[in-house]
GROMACS .gro file of N, CA and C in nm:
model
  219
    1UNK      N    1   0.082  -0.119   0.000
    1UNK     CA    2   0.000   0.000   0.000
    1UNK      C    3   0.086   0.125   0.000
    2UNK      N    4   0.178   0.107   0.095
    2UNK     CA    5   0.250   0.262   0.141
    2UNK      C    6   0.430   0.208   0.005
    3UNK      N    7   0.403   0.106  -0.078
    3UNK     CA    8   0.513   0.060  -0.179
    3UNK      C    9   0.657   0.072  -0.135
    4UNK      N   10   0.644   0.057   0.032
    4UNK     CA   11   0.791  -0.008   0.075
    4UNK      C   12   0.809  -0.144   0.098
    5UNK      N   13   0.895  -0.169   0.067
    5UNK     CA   14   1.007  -0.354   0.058
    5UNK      C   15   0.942  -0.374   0.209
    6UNK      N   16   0.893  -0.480   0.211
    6UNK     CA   17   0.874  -0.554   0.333
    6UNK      C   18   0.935  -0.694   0.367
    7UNK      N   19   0.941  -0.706   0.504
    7UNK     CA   20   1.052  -0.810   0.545
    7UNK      C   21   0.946  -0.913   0.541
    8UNK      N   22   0.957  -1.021   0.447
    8UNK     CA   23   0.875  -1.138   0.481
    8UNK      C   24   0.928  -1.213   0.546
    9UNK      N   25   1.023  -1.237   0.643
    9UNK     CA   26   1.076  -1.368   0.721
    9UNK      C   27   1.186  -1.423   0.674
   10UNK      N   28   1.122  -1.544   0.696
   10UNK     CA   29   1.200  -1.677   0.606
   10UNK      C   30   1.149  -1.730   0.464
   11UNK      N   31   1.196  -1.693   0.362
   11UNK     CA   32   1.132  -1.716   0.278
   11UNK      C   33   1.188  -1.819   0.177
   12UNK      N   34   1.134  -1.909   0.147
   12UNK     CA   35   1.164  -2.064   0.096
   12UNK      C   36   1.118  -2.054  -0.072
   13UNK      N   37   1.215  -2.120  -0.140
   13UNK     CA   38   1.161  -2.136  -0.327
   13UNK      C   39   1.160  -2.301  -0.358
   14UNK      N   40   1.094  -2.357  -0.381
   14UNK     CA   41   1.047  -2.484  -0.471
   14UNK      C   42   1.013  -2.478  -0.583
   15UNK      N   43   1.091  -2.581  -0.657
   15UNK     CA   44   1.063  -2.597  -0.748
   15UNK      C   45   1.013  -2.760  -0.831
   16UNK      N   46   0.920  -2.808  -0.886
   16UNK     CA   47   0.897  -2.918  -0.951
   16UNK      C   48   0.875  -2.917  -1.123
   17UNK      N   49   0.906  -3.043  -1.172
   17UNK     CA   50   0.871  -3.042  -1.307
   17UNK      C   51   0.814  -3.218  -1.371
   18UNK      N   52   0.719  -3.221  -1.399
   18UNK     CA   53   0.661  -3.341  -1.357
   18UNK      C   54   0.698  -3.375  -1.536
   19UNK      N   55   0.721  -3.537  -1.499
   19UNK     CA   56   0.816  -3.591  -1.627
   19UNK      C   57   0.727  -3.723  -1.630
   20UNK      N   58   0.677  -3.740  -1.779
   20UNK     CA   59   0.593  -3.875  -1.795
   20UNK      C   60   0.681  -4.016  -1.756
   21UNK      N   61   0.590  -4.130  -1.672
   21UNK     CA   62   0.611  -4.223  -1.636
   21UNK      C   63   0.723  -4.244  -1.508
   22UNK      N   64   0.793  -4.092  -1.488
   22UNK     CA   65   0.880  -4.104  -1.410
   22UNK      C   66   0.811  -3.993  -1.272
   23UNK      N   67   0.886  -4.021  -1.146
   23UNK     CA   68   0.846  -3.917  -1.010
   23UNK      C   69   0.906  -3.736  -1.058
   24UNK      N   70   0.817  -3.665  -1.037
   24UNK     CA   71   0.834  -3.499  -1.057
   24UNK      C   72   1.001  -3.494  -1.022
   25UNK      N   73   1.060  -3.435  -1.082
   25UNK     CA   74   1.187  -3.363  -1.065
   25UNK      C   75   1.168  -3.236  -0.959
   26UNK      N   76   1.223  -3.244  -0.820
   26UNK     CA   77   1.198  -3.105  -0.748
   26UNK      C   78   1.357  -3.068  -0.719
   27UNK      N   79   1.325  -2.982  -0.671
   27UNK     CA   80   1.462  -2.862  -0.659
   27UNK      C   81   1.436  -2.726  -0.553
   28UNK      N   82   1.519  -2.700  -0.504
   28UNK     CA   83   1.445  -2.605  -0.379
   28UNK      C   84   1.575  -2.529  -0.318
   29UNK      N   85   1.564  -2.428  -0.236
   29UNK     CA   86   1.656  -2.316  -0.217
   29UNK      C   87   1.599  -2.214  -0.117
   30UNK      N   88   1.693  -2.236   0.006
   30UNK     CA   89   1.622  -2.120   0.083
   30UNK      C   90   1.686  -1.977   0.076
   31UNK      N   91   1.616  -1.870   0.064
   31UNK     CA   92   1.650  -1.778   0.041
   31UNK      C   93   1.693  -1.715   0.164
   32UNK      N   94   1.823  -1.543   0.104
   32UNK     CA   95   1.858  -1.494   0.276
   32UNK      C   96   1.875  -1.363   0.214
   33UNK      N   97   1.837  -1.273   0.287
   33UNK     CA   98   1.779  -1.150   0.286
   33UNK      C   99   1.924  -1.043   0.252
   34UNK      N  100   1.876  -1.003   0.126
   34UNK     CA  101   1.967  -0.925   0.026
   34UNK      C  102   1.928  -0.815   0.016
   35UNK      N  103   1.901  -0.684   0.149
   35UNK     CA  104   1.843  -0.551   0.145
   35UNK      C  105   1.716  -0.570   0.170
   36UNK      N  106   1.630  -0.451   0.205
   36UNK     CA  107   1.480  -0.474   0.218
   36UNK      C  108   1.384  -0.489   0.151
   37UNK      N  109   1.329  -0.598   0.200
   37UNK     CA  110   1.256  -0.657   0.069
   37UNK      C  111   1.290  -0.752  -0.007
   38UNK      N  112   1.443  -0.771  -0.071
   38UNK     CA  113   1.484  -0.863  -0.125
   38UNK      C  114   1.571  -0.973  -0.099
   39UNK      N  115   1.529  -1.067  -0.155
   39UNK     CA  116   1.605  -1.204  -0.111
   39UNK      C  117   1.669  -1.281  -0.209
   40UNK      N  118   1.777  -1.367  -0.181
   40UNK     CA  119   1.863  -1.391  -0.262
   40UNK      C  120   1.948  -1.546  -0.252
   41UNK      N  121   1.905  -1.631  -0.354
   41UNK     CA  122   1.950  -1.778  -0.316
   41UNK      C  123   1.984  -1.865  -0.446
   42UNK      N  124   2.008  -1.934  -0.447
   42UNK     CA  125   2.069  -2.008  -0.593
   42UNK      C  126   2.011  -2.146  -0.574
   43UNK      N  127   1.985  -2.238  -0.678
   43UNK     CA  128   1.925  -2.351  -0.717
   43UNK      C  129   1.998  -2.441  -0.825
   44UNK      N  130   1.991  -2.539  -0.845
   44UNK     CA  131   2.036  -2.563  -1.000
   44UNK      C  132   1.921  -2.656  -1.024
   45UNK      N  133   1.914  -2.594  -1.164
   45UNK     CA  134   1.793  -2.652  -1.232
   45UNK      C  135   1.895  -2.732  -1.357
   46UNK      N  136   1.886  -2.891  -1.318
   46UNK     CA  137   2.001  -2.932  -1.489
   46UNK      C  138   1.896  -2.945  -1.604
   47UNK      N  139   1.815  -2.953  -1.593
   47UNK     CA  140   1.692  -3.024  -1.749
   47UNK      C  141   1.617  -2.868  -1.763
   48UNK      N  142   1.633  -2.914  -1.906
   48UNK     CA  143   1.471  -2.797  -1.994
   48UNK      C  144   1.373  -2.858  -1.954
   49UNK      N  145   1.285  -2.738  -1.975
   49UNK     CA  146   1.117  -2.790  -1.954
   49UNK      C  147   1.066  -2.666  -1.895
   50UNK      N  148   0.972  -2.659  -1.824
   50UNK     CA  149   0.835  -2.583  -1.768
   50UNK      C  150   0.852  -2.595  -1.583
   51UNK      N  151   0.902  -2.538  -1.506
   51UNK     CA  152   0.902  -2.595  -1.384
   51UNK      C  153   0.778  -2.512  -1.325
   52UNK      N  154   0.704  -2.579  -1.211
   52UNK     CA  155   0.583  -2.482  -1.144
   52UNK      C  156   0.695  -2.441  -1.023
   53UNK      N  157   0.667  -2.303  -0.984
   53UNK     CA  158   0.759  -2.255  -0.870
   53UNK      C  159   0.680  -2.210  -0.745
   54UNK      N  160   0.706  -2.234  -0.579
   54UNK     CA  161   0.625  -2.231  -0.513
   54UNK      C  162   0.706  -2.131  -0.449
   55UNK      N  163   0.679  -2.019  -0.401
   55UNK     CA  164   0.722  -1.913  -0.304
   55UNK      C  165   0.702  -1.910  -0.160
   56UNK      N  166   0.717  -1.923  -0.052
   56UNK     CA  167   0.676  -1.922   0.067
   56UNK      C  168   0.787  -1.849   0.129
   57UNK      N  169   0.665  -1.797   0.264
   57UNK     CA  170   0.706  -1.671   0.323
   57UNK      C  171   0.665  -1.680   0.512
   58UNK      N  172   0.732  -1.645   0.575
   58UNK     CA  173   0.638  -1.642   0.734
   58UNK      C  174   0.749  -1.543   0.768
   59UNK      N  175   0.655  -1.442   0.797
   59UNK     CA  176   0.727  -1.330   0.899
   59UNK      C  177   0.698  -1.264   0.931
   60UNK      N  178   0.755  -1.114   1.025
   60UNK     CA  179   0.663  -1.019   1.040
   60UNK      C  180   0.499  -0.989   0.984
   61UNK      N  181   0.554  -0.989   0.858
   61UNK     CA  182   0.487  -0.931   0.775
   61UNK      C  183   0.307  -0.991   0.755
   62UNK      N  184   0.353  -1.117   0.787
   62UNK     CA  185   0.230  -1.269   0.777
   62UNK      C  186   0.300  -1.365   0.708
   63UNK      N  187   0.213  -1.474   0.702
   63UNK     CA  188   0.239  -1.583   0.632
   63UNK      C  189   0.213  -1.632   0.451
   64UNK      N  190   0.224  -1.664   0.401
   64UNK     CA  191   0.185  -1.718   0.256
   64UNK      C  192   0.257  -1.767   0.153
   65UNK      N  193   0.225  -1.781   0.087
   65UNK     CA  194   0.305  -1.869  -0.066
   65UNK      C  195   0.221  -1.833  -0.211
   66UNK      N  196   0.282  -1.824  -0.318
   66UNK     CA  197   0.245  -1.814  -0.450
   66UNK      C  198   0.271  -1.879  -0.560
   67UNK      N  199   0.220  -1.959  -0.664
   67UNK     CA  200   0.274  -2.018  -0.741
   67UNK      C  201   0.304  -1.931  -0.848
   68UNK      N  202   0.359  -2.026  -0.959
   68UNK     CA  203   0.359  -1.932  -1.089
   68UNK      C  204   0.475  -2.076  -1.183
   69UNK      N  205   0.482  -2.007  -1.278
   69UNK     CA  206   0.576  -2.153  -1.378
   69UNK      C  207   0.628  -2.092  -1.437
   70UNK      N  208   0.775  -2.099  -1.473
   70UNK     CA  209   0.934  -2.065  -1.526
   70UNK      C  210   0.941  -2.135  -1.631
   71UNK      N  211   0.982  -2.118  -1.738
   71UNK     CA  212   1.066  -2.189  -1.846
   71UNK      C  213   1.190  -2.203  -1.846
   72UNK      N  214   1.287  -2.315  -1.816
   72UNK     CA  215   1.420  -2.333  -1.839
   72UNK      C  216   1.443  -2.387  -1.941
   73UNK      N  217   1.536  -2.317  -2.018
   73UNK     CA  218   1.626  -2.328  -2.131
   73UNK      C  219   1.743  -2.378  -2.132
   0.00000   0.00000   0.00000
């Protein structure tokens, strides 16, 4: 509302990519707080494809998570 960086906590990234006949490929990375507001963590993703990405958050601020889906190249 007031469009300052807010501290969400601890905030966690998942990632899956679901592959026929075989179990989802996941991948995950906890993030650590890179200035206000932003956070900052590394993953390795080895395969192309479509991954769905899960965001989660608990902190001050409240709790929650968001999806959304990435394309790796």
């Amino acid at each position: 509302q007031d469009k300052k960086p807010l501290d969400a906590g601890k905030v966690a990234l998942n990632t899956s990519m679901a592959m026929a006949g075989m179990a989802p490929m996941i991948a995950g990375a906890t993030l650590t707080p890179d200035g206000p507001g932003r956070y900052r963590g590394t993953i390795d993703l080895p395969d192309r494809g479509t991954r769905q990405v899960t965001v989660t958050w608990d902190g001050p601020g409240g709790k929650g998570s968001t999806k959304f889906s990435v394309p790796v190249r």
